[in-house]
């Protein structure tokens, strides 16, 4: 299912995107080409992987987000012989790990448009090099690594000075 479909703000953004994509395609499309392929529905995993693989540019631009696995899914789905280019918000959690992506400020239209142009114009060898580095990040930071880091962080949290968790919980209540 489409995530966050029950959130009014997301519904508003979706309506605006629907209208904008329609206006752009209405103005610039011709009989055998349209500038925006706006796909906004649920896809099976195999279909989604095919869409990612076919995309010359993966544009993942949250204004603020957690890890954002879409960026990693896009990279993992690429053809190593002809990979696409990831354009990623520097505010996505994945940006900390994925420095070979084209990192952008999603609030800057100019930065976004420059990055999209750069991605579309990027030579094959540079695309391959960036993809290989990003794919290594995906391989090196799988769910086991995430789990171990998360559990390690939880264990590192300081306990109350007297070491009595139940007393501390009762005091907090």
CSV table of N, CA and C in Angstrom, one decimal:
chain,number,residue,atom,x,y,z
A,1,UNK,N,0.8,-1.2,0.0
A,1,UNK,CA,0.0,0.0,0.0
A,1,UNK,C,0.9,1.3,0.0
A,2,UNK,N,0.3,2.3,-0.5
A,2,UNK,CA,1.0,3.6,-0.5
A,2,UNK,C,1.2,4.1,0.9
A,3,UNK,N,2.4,4.4,1.3
A,3,UNK,CA,2.7,4.8,2.6
A,3,UNK,C,2.1,6.2,2.9
A,4,UNK,N,1.7,6.4,4.1
A,4,UNK,CA,1.3,7.7,4.6
A,4,UNK,C,0.1,8.3,3.9
A,5,UNK,N,-0.7,7.4,3.3
A,5,UNK,CA,-1.9,7.8,2.5
A,5,UNK,C,-3.0,8.5,3.3
A,6,UNK,N,-2.9,8.2,4.6
A,6,UNK,CA,-3.9,8.7,5.6
A,6,UNK,C,-3.5,10.1,6.2
A,7,UNK,N,-2.4,10.6,5.8
A,7,UNK,CA,-1.9,11.9,6.3
A,7,UNK,C,-2.3,13.0,5.4
A,8,UNK,N,-3.1,14.0,5.9
A,8,UNK,CA,-3.6,15.1,5.0
A,8,UNK,C,-2.5,15.8,4.2
A,9,UNK,N,-1.4,16.1,4.9
A,9,UNK,CA,-0.3,16.8,4.2
A,9,UNK,C,0.2,16.0,3.0
A,10,UNK,N,0.3,14.7,3.1
A,10,UNK,CA,0.8,13.9,2.0
A,10,UNK,C,-0.3,13.8,0.9
A,11,UNK,N,-1.6,13.8,1.3
A,11,UNK,CA,-2.6,13.8,0.3
A,11,UNK,C,-2.6,15.1,-0.5
A,12,UNK,N,-2.3,16.2,0.2
A,12,UNK,CA,-2.2,17.5,-0.5
A,12,UNK,C,-1.0,17.5,-1.5
A,13,UNK,N,0.1,17.0,-1.0
A,13,UNK,CA,1.3,17.0,-1.9
A,13,UNK,C,1.0,16.1,-3.1
A,14,UNK,N,0.4,15.0,-2.8
A,14,UNK,CA,0.1,14.0,-3.9
A,14,UNK,C,-0.8,14.7,-5.0
A,15,UNK,N,-1.8,15.4,-4.5
A,15,UNK,CA,-2.7,16.1,-5.4
A,15,UNK,C,-2.0,17.2,-6.3
A,16,UNK,N,-1.1,17.9,-5.6
A,16,UNK,CA,-0.3,18.9,-6.3
A,16,UNK,C,0.7,18.3,-7.3
A,17,UNK,N,1.3,17.2,-6.9
A,17,UNK,CA,2.2,16.5,-7.9
A,17,UNK,C,1.4,15.9,-9.0
A,18,UNK,N,0.2,15.3,-8.8
A,18,UNK,CA,-0.6,14.8,-9.9
A,18,UNK,C,-0.9,15.9,-10.9
A,19,UNK,N,-1.3,17.1,-10.4
A,19,UNK,CA,-1.6,18.2,-11.3
A,19,UNK,C,-0.4,18.7,-12.0
A,20,UNK,N,0.7,18.9,-11.3
A,20,UNK,CA,1.9,19.4,-11.9
A,20,UNK,C,2.4,18.5,-13.0
A,21,UNK,N,2.5,17.2,-12.7
A,21,UNK,CA,3.0,16.2,-13.7
A,21,UNK,C,2.0,16.3,-14.9
A,22,UNK,N,0.7,16.4,-14.7
A,22,UNK,CA,-0.2,16.5,-15.8
A,22,UNK,C,0.0,17.7,-16.7
A,23,UNK,N,0.3,18.8,-16.0
A,23,UNK,CA,0.5,20.1,-16.8
A,23,UNK,C,1.8,20.0,-17.6
A,24,UNK,N,2.9,19.5,-17.0
A,24,UNK,CA,4.1,19.4,-17.7
A,24,UNK,C,4.0,18.5,-18.9
A,25,UNK,N,3.4,17.3,-18.6
A,25,UNK,CA,3.3,16.3,-19.7
A,25,UNK,C,2.3,16.9,-20.8
A,26,UNK,N,1.3,17.6,-20.4
A,26,UNK,CA,0.4,18.2,-21.4
A,26,UNK,C,1.1,19.2,-22.3
A,27,UNK,N,2.0,20.0,-21.7
A,27,UNK,CA,2.7,21.0,-22.5
A,27,UNK,C,3.8,20.5,-23.3
A,28,UNK,N,4.6,19.5,-22.8
A,28,UNK,CA,5.8,19.1,-23.5
A,28,UNK,C,5.8,17.7,-24.2
A,29,UNK,N,4.8,16.9,-23.8
A,29,UNK,CA,4.8,15.5,-24.4
A,29,UNK,C,4.4,15.6,-25.9
A,30,UNK,N,4.9,14.6,-26.6
A,30,UNK,CA,4.4,14.4,-28.0
A,30,UNK,C,3.8,13.0,-28.1
A,31,UNK,N,3.6,12.5,-29.3
A,31,UNK,CA,2.9,11.2,-29.5
A,31,UNK,C,3.7,10.0,-29.0
A,32,UNK,N,5.0,10.1,-29.0
A,32,UNK,CA,5.7,8.9,-28.6
A,32,UNK,C,6.7,9.2,-27.4
A,33,UNK,N,6.5,10.3,-26.7
A,33,UNK,CA,7.4,10.6,-25.6
A,33,UNK,C,6.7,11.5,-24.6
A,34,UNK,N,6.9,11.3,-23.3
A,34,UNK,CA,6.5,12.2,-22.3
A,34,UNK,C,7.6,12.5,-21.3
A,35,UNK,N,7.7,13.7,-20.9
A,35,UNK,CA,8.9,14.0,-20.0
A,35,UNK,C,8.8,13.4,-18.6
A,36,UNK,N,7.6,13.2,-18.1
A,36,UNK,CA,7.5,12.7,-16.7
A,36,UNK,C,6.7,11.4,-16.8
A,37,UNK,N,7.3,10.3,-16.3
A,37,UNK,CA,6.5,9.1,-16.1
A,37,UNK,C,6.2,9.1,-14.6
A,38,UNK,N,5.0,9.6,-14.3
A,38,UNK,CA,4.6,9.7,-12.9
A,38,UNK,C,3.8,8.5,-12.5
A,39,UNK,N,4.4,7.6,-11.7
A,39,UNK,CA,3.8,6.4,-11.3
A,39,UNK,C,3.6,6.4,-9.8
A,40,UNK,N,2.3,6.5,-9.4
A,40,UNK,CA,2.0,6.6,-8.0
A,40,UNK,C,1.0,5.6,-7.6
A,41,UNK,N,1.5,4.4,-7.4
A,41,UNK,CA,0.6,3.3,-6.9
A,41,UNK,C,1.5,2.2,-6.3
A,42,UNK,N,1.0,1.2,-5.8
A,42,UNK,CA,1.7,0.1,-5.2
A,42,UNK,C,2.2,-0.9,-6.3
A,43,UNK,N,3.4,-1.3,-6.2
A,43,UNK,CA,4.0,-2.3,-7.1
A,43,UNK,C,4.5,-3.5,-6.4
A,44,UNK,N,4.5,-4.6,-7.0
A,44,UNK,CA,5.2,-5.8,-6.4
A,44,UNK,C,6.7,-5.5,-6.4
A,45,UNK,N,7.4,-6.2,-5.6
A,45,UNK,CA,8.9,-6.0,-5.5
A,45,UNK,C,9.6,-6.2,-6.8
A,46,UNK,N,9.2,-7.3,-7.5
A,46,UNK,CA,9.9,-7.5,-8.8
A,46,UNK,C,9.6,-6.4,-9.8
A,47,UNK,N,8.4,-5.9,-9.8
A,47,UNK,CA,8.1,-4.7,-10.7
A,47,UNK,C,8.8,-3.5,-10.3
A,48,UNK,N,8.9,-3.2,-9.0
A,48,UNK,CA,9.6,-2.1,-8.5
A,48,UNK,C,11.1,-2.1,-8.8
A,49,UNK,N,11.7,-3.3,-8.7
A,49,UNK,CA,13.1,-3.5,-9.0
A,49,UNK,C,13.3,-3.2,-10.5
A,50,UNK,N,12.4,-3.6,-11.3
A,50,UNK,CA,12.5,-3.3,-12.8
A,50,UNK,C,12.4,-1.8,-13.1
A,51,UNK,N,11.5,-1.1,-12.4
A,51,UNK,CA,11.3,0.3,-12.5
A,51,UNK,C,12.6,1.0,-12.1
A,52,UNK,N,13.2,0.6,-11.0
A,52,UNK,CA,14.4,1.2,-10.5
A,52,UNK,C,15.5,1.0,-11.5
A,53,UNK,N,15.6,-0.2,-12.1
A,53,UNK,CA,16.7,-0.6,-13.0
A,53,UNK,C,16.6,0.2,-14.3
A,54,UNK,N,15.3,0.5,-14.7
A,54,UNK,CA,15.1,1.2,-16.0
A,54,UNK,C,15.4,2.7,-15.8
A,55,UNK,N,15.4,3.2,-14.6
A,55,UNK,CA,15.5,4.6,-14.4
A,55,UNK,C,16.9,5.1,-14.5
A,56,UNK,N,17.2,6.0,-15.4
A,56,UNK,CA,18.5,6.6,-15.6
A,56,UNK,C,19.0,7.4,-14.4
A,57,UNK,N,18.0,8.0,-13.7
A,57,UNK,CA,18.3,8.8,-12.5
A,57,UNK,C,17.3,8.3,-11.4
A,58,UNK,N,17.9,8.1,-10.2
A,58,UNK,CA,17.1,7.8,-9.1
A,58,UNK,C,17.0,9.1,-8.2
A,59,UNK,N,15.9,9.7,-8.2
A,59,UNK,CA,15.8,11.0,-7.5
A,59,UNK,C,15.1,10.8,-6.1
A,60,UNK,N,15.9,10.8,-5.1
A,60,UNK,CA,15.4,10.5,-3.7
A,60,UNK,C,15.6,11.7,-2.9
A,61,UNK,N,14.6,12.6,-2.7
A,61,UNK,CA,14.8,13.9,-2.2
A,61,UNK,C,13.9,14.2,-1.0
A,62,UNK,N,13.9,13.5,0.0
A,62,UNK,CA,13.1,13.8,1.2
A,62,UNK,C,13.6,15.1,1.8
A,63,UNK,N,12.7,15.9,2.4
A,63,UNK,CA,13.1,17.1,3.0
A,63,UNK,C,13.8,16.8,4.4
A,64,UNK,N,13.4,15.7,5.0
A,64,UNK,CA,14.0,15.2,6.2
A,64,UNK,C,13.5,13.8,6.3
A,65,UNK,N,14.4,12.9,6.6
A,65,UNK,CA,14.0,11.5,6.6
A,65,UNK,C,15.0,10.6,7.4
A,66,UNK,N,14.6,9.4,7.7
A,66,UNK,CA,15.4,8.5,8.4
A,66,UNK,C,16.4,7.9,7.4
A,67,UNK,N,16.6,6.6,7.4
A,67,UNK,CA,17.6,6.0,6.6
A,67,UNK,C,17.2,6.0,5.1
A,68,UNK,N,16.0,6.0,4.8
A,68,UNK,CA,15.5,6.0,3.4
A,68,UNK,C,16.1,4.9,2.6
A,69,UNK,N,15.5,3.8,2.7
A,69,UNK,CA,15.9,2.6,2.0
A,69,UNK,C,15.7,2.6,0.5
A,70,UNK,N,14.8,3.5,0.1
A,70,UNK,CA,14.6,3.6,-1.4
A,70,UNK,C,15.9,3.9,-2.1
A,71,UNK,N,16.8,4.7,-1.5
A,71,UNK,CA,18.1,5.0,-2.2
A,71,UNK,C,18.9,3.7,-2.3
A,72,UNK,N,18.9,2.9,-1.3
A,72,UNK,CA,19.7,1.7,-1.4
A,72,UNK,C,19.0,0.7,-2.3
A,73,UNK,N,17.7,0.6,-2.3
A,73,UNK,CA,17.0,-0.3,-3.3
A,73,UNK,C,17.3,0.1,-4.7
A,74,UNK,N,17.3,1.4,-5.0
A,74,UNK,CA,17.6,1.9,-6.3
A,74,UNK,C,19.0,1.4,-6.7
A,75,UNK,N,20.0,1.6,-5.9
A,75,UNK,CA,21.4,1.2,-6.2
A,75,UNK,C,21.5,-0.3,-6.4
A,76,UNK,N,20.8,-1.1,-5.5
A,76,UNK,CA,20.9,-2.5,-5.6
A,76,UNK,C,20.3,-3.1,-6.9
A,77,UNK,N,19.3,-2.3,-7.4
A,77,UNK,CA,18.6,-2.8,-8.6
A,77,UNK,C,19.3,-2.5,-9.9
A,78,UNK,N,20.4,-1.7,-9.9
A,78,UNK,CA,21.0,-1.2,-11.1
A,78,UNK,C,21.8,-2.3,-11.9
A,79,UNK,N,21.9,-2.1,-13.2
A,79,UNK,CA,22.7,-3.0,-14.0
A,79,UNK,C,24.1,-2.6,-13.9
A,80,UNK,N,25.0,-3.4,-13.4
A,80,UNK,CA,26.4,-3.0,-13.2
A,80,UNK,C,27.1,-2.5,-14.5
A,81,UNK,N,26.6,-3.0,-15.6
A,81,UNK,CA,27.2,-2.6,-16.9
A,81,UNK,C,26.7,-1.2,-17.4
A,82,UNK,N,25.6,-0.8,-16.9
A,82,UNK,CA,25.0,0.5,-17.4
A,82,UNK,C,24.2,1.1,-16.2
A,83,UNK,N,24.8,1.4,-15.1
A,83,UNK,CA,24.0,1.8,-14.0
A,83,UNK,C,23.4,3.3,-14.1
A,84,UNK,N,22.3,3.5,-13.4
A,84,UNK,CA,21.8,4.8,-13.3
A,84,UNK,C,22.6,5.6,-12.2
A,85,UNK,N,22.2,6.9,-12.0
A,85,UNK,CA,22.8,7.7,-11.1
A,85,UNK,C,21.8,8.1,-10.0
A,86,UNK,N,22.3,8.0,-8.7
A,86,UNK,CA,21.5,8.4,-7.6
A,86,UNK,C,21.7,9.8,-7.2
A,87,UNK,N,20.6,10.6,-7.2
A,87,UNK,CA,20.5,12.0,-6.7
A,87,UNK,C,19.8,11.9,-5.4
A,88,UNK,N,20.5,12.2,-4.3
A,88,UNK,CA,20.0,12.0,-3.0
A,88,UNK,C,20.0,13.3,-2.1
A,89,UNK,N,18.9,13.5,-1.4
A,89,UNK,CA,18.9,14.6,-0.5
A,89,UNK,C,19.9,14.4,0.6
A,90,UNK,N,20.6,15.5,0.9
A,90,UNK,CA,21.6,15.5,1.9
A,90,UNK,C,20.9,15.4,3.3
A,91,UNK,N,19.6,15.5,3.4
A,91,UNK,CA,18.9,15.4,4.6
A,91,UNK,C,18.3,14.0,4.8
A,92,UNK,N,18.6,13.1,3.9
A,92,UNK,CA,18.2,11.7,4.1
A,92,UNK,C,19.2,11.0,5.0
A,93,UNK,N,18.8,10.1,5.9
A,93,UNK,CA,19.8,9.4,6.7
A,93,UNK,C,20.8,8.7,5.8
A,94,UNK,N,20.4,8.1,4.7
A,94,UNK,CA,21.3,7.4,3.8
A,94,UNK,C,22.4,8.2,3.3
A,95,UNK,N,22.3,9.5,3.3
A,95,UNK,CA,23.3,10.4,2.7
A,95,UNK,C,24.6,10.3,3.5
A,96,UNK,N,24.5,10.0,4.8
A,96,UNK,CA,25.8,9.8,5.6
A,96,UNK,C,26.6,8.7,5.1
A,97,UNK,N,26.0,7.7,4.5
A,97,UNK,CA,26.7,6.5,4.1
A,97,UNK,C,27.0,6.6,2.6
A,98,UNK,N,26.2,7.3,1.8
A,98,UNK,CA,26.2,7.2,0.4
A,98,UNK,C,26.8,8.5,-0.3
A,99,UNK,N,28.0,8.8,0.1
A,99,UNK,CA,28.6,10.0,-0.4
A,99,UNK,C,28.9,10.0,-1.9
A,100,UNK,N,28.9,8.9,-2.5
A,100,UNK,CA,29.1,8.9,-4.0
A,100,UNK,C,27.9,9.2,-4.8
A,101,UNK,N,26.7,9.3,-4.1
A,101,UNK,CA,25.5,9.9,-4.8
A,101,UNK,C,25.7,11.3,-5.0
A,102,UNK,N,24.9,11.9,-5.9
A,102,UNK,CA,24.9,13.3,-6.1
A,102,UNK,C,24.1,13.9,-5.0
A,103,UNK,N,24.7,14.5,-3.9
A,103,UNK,CA,24.0,15.0,-2.8
A,103,UNK,C,23.5,16.4,-3.0
A,104,UNK,N,22.2,16.6,-2.7
A,104,UNK,CA,21.6,17.9,-3.0
A,104,UNK,C,20.8,18.4,-1.8
A,105,UNK,N,20.6,19.7,-1.8
A,105,UNK,CA,19.6,20.3,-0.9
A,105,UNK,C,18.3,20.3,-1.6
A,106,UNK,N,17.3,19.5,-1.1
A,106,UNK,CA,16.0,19.4,-1.8
A,106,UNK,C,15.2,20.7,-1.8
A,107,UNK,N,15.6,21.7,-1.0
A,107,UNK,CA,14.9,23.0,-1.0
A,107,UNK,C,15.4,23.9,-2.2
A,108,UNK,N,16.5,23.5,-2.8
A,108,UNK,CA,17.1,24.3,-3.9
A,108,UNK,C,16.7,23.8,-5.2
A,109,UNK,N,15.9,24.5,-5.9
A,109,UNK,CA,15.5,24.1,-7.3
A,109,UNK,C,16.7,24.0,-8.2
A,110,UNK,N,17.6,25.0,-8.1
A,110,UNK,CA,18.8,25.1,-8.9
A,110,UNK,C,19.7,23.9,-8.7
A,111,UNK,N,19.9,23.6,-7.4
A,111,UNK,CA,20.8,22.5,-7.1
A,111,UNK,C,20.2,21.2,-7.6
A,112,UNK,N,18.9,21.0,-7.5
A,112,UNK,CA,18.2,19.8,-8.0
A,112,UNK,C,18.3,19.7,-9.5
A,113,UNK,N,18.0,20.8,-10.2
A,113,UNK,CA,18.1,20.8,-11.7
A,113,UNK,C,19.5,20.5,-12.1
A,114,UNK,N,20.5,21.1,-11.5
A,114,UNK,CA,21.9,20.9,-11.9
A,114,UNK,C,22.3,19.5,-11.7
A,115,UNK,N,21.9,18.9,-10.6
A,115,UNK,CA,22.2,17.5,-10.3
A,115,UNK,C,21.6,16.5,-11.3
A,116,UNK,N,20.3,16.8,-11.6
A,116,UNK,CA,19.6,16.0,-12.6
A,116,UNK,C,20.4,16.0,-14.0
A,117,UNK,N,20.7,17.2,-14.4
A,117,UNK,CA,21.5,17.4,-15.6
A,117,UNK,C,22.8,16.7,-15.6
A,118,UNK,N,23.5,16.9,-14.4
A,118,UNK,CA,24.8,16.2,-14.3
A,118,UNK,C,24.6,14.7,-14.4
A,119,UNK,N,23.6,14.2,-13.7
A,119,UNK,CA,23.4,12.7,-13.7
A,119,UNK,C,23.1,12.2,-15.2
A,120,UNK,N,22.3,13.0,-15.9
A,120,UNK,CA,21.9,12.6,-17.3
A,120,UNK,C,23.1,12.7,-18.2
A,121,UNK,N,24.0,13.6,-17.9
A,121,UNK,CA,25.2,13.8,-18.8
A,121,UNK,C,26.4,13.0,-18.3
A,122,UNK,N,26.3,12.3,-17.2
A,122,UNK,CA,27.5,11.6,-16.6
A,122,UNK,C,28.0,10.5,-17.5
A,123,UNK,N,29.3,10.4,-17.8
A,123,UNK,CA,29.9,9.4,-18.7
A,123,UNK,C,29.7,8.0,-18.0
A,124,UNK,N,29.7,7.0,-18.8
A,124,UNK,CA,29.5,5.6,-18.3
A,124,UNK,C,30.5,5.2,-17.3
A,125,UNK,N,31.8,5.5,-17.5
A,125,UNK,CA,32.8,5.1,-16.6
A,125,UNK,C,32.6,5.7,-15.2
A,126,UNK,N,32.2,7.0,-15.2
A,126,UNK,CA,32.0,7.6,-13.9
A,126,UNK,C,30.7,7.0,-13.2
A,127,UNK,N,29.7,6.7,-14.0
A,127,UNK,CA,28.5,6.1,-13.4
A,127,UNK,C,28.9,4.7,-12.8
A,128,UNK,N,29.7,4.0,-13.5
A,128,UNK,CA,30.1,2.7,-13.0
A,128,UNK,C,30.9,2.8,-11.7
A,129,UNK,N,31.8,3.8,-11.7
A,129,UNK,CA,32.6,4.0,-10.5
A,129,UNK,C,31.8,4.3,-9.3
A,130,UNK,N,30.8,5.3,-9.5
A,130,UNK,CA,30.0,5.7,-8.4
A,130,UNK,C,29.1,4.6,-7.9
A,131,UNK,N,28.5,3.9,-8.9
A,131,UNK,CA,27.6,2.7,-8.6
A,131,UNK,C,28.4,1.7,-7.8
A,132,UNK,N,29.6,1.3,-8.2
A,132,UNK,CA,30.4,0.3,-7.5
A,132,UNK,C,30.6,0.7,-6.0
A,133,UNK,N,30.9,2.0,-5.8
A,133,UNK,CA,31.2,2.5,-4.4
A,133,UNK,C,29.9,2.4,-3.6
A,134,UNK,N,28.8,2.9,-4.2
A,134,UNK,CA,27.5,2.8,-3.5
A,134,UNK,C,27.0,1.4,-3.3
A,135,UNK,N,27.2,0.5,-4.2
A,135,UNK,CA,26.8,-0.9,-4.0
A,135,UNK,C,27.6,-1.5,-2.9
A,136,UNK,N,28.9,-1.1,-2.7
A,136,UNK,CA,29.7,-1.6,-1.6
A,136,UNK,C,29.1,-1.2,-0.3
A,137,UNK,N,28.6,0.0,-0.2
A,137,UNK,CA,27.9,0.5,1.0
A,137,UNK,C,26.7,-0.3,1.3
A,138,UNK,N,25.9,-0.6,0.2
A,138,UNK,CA,24.7,-1.4,0.4
A,138,UNK,C,25.1,-2.8,1.0
A,139,UNK,N,26.1,-3.4,0.4
A,139,UNK,CA,26.6,-4.7,0.9
A,139,UNK,C,27.1,-4.7,2.3
A,140,UNK,N,27.8,-3.6,2.6
A,140,UNK,CA,28.5,-3.5,3.9
A,140,UNK,C,27.6,-3.1,5.1
A,141,UNK,N,26.4,-2.6,4.7
A,141,UNK,CA,25.5,-2.1,5.8
A,141,UNK,C,24.2,-2.7,5.7
A,142,UNK,N,24.2,-4.1,5.7
A,142,UNK,CA,22.9,-4.8,5.6
A,142,UNK,C,22.2,-4.8,6.9
A,143,UNK,N,21.1,-5.5,7.0
A,143,UNK,CA,20.3,-5.5,8.2
A,143,UNK,C,21.0,-6.0,9.4
A,144,UNK,N,21.9,-6.9,9.3
A,144,UNK,CA,22.7,-7.5,10.4
A,144,UNK,C,23.6,-6.4,11.0
A,145,UNK,N,24.2,-5.6,10.2
A,145,UNK,CA,25.0,-4.5,10.6
A,145,UNK,C,24.2,-3.5,11.4
A,146,UNK,N,23.0,-3.1,10.7
A,146,UNK,CA,22.1,-2.2,11.4
A,146,UNK,C,21.7,-2.7,12.7
A,147,UNK,N,21.3,-3.9,12.8
A,147,UNK,CA,20.8,-4.5,14.0
A,147,UNK,C,21.9,-4.4,15.1
A,148,UNK,N,23.1,-4.8,14.8
A,148,UNK,CA,24.2,-4.8,15.7
A,148,UNK,C,24.5,-3.4,16.2
A,149,UNK,N,24.5,-2.5,15.3
A,149,UNK,CA,24.7,-1.1,15.7
A,149,UNK,C,23.6,-0.6,16.6
A,150,UNK,N,22.4,-0.9,16.3
A,150,UNK,CA,21.2,-0.4,17.1
A,150,UNK,C,21.3,-1.0,18.5
A,151,UNK,N,21.5,-2.3,18.5
A,151,UNK,CA,21.5,-3.0,19.9
A,151,UNK,C,22.7,-2.5,20.7
A,152,UNK,N,23.9,-2.3,20.0
A,152,UNK,CA,25.0,-1.7,20.7
A,152,UNK,C,24.7,-0.3,21.3
A,153,UNK,N,24.0,0.5,20.5
A,153,UNK,CA,23.6,1.8,21.0
A,153,UNK,C,22.7,1.7,22.2
A,154,UNK,N,21.8,0.8,22.2
A,154,UNK,CA,20.9,0.6,23.3
A,154,UNK,C,21.6,0.1,24.5
A,155,UNK,N,22.6,-0.7,24.3
A,155,UNK,CA,23.4,-1.2,25.5
A,155,UNK,C,24.3,-0.1,26.0
A,156,UNK,N,24.6,0.8,25.2
A,156,UNK,CA,25.5,1.9,25.7
A,156,UNK,C,24.9,3.0,26.5
A,157,UNK,N,23.5,2.9,26.5
A,157,UNK,CA,22.8,3.9,27.3
A,157,UNK,C,23.1,3.8,28.7
A,158,UNK,N,23.4,4.9,29.4
A,158,UNK,CA,23.8,4.8,30.8
A,158,UNK,C,22.6,4.4,31.7
A,159,UNK,N,22.9,3.6,32.6
A,159,UNK,CA,21.8,3.2,33.6
A,159,UNK,C,21.8,4.2,34.7
A,160,UNK,N,20.7,4.2,35.5
A,160,UNK,CA,20.7,5.1,36.6
A,160,UNK,C,21.9,4.8,37.6
A,161,UNK,N,22.3,5.9,38.3
A,161,UNK,CA,23.5,5.8,39.2
A,161,UNK,C,23.4,4.6,40.1
A,162,UNK,N,22.2,4.3,40.7
A,162,UNK,CA,22.1,3.2,41.7
A,162,UNK,C,21.9,1.9,41.0
A,163,UNK,N,21.8,1.9,39.7
A,163,UNK,CA,21.7,0.6,38.9
A,163,UNK,C,20.4,-0.1,39.1
A,164,UNK,N,19.4,0.5,39.7
A,164,UNK,CA,18.1,-0.1,39.9
A,164,UNK,C,17.1,0.5,38.9
A,165,UNK,N,16.9,-0.2,37.8
A,165,UNK,CA,16.0,0.3,36.8
A,165,UNK,C,14.6,0.5,37.3
A,166,UNK,N,14.1,-0.4,38.1
A,166,UNK,CA,12.7,-0.4,38.6
A,166,UNK,C,12.5,0.9,39.5
A,167,UNK,N,13.5,1.2,40.3
A,167,UNK,CA,13.4,2.4,41.2
A,167,UNK,C,13.4,3.6,40.3
A,168,UNK,N,14.3,3.6,39.3
A,168,UNK,CA,14.3,4.8,38.4
A,168,UNK,C,13.0,5.0,37.7
A,169,UNK,N,12.4,3.9,37.2
A,169,UNK,CA,11.1,4.0,36.5
A,169,UNK,C,10.0,4.5,37.4
A,170,UNK,N,10.0,4.0,38.7
A,170,UNK,CA,9.0,4.4,39.6
A,170,UNK,C,9.2,5.9,40.0
A,171,UNK,N,10.5,6.3,40.1
A,171,UNK,CA,10.7,7.7,40.4
A,171,UNK,C,10.3,8.6,39.2
A,172,UNK,N,10.4,8.2,38.0
A,172,UNK,CA,10.0,8.9,36.8
A,172,UNK,C,8.5,9.1,36.7
A,173,UNK,N,7.8,8.1,37.3
A,173,UNK,CA,6.3,8.1,37.2
A,173,UNK,C,5.8,9.0,38.2
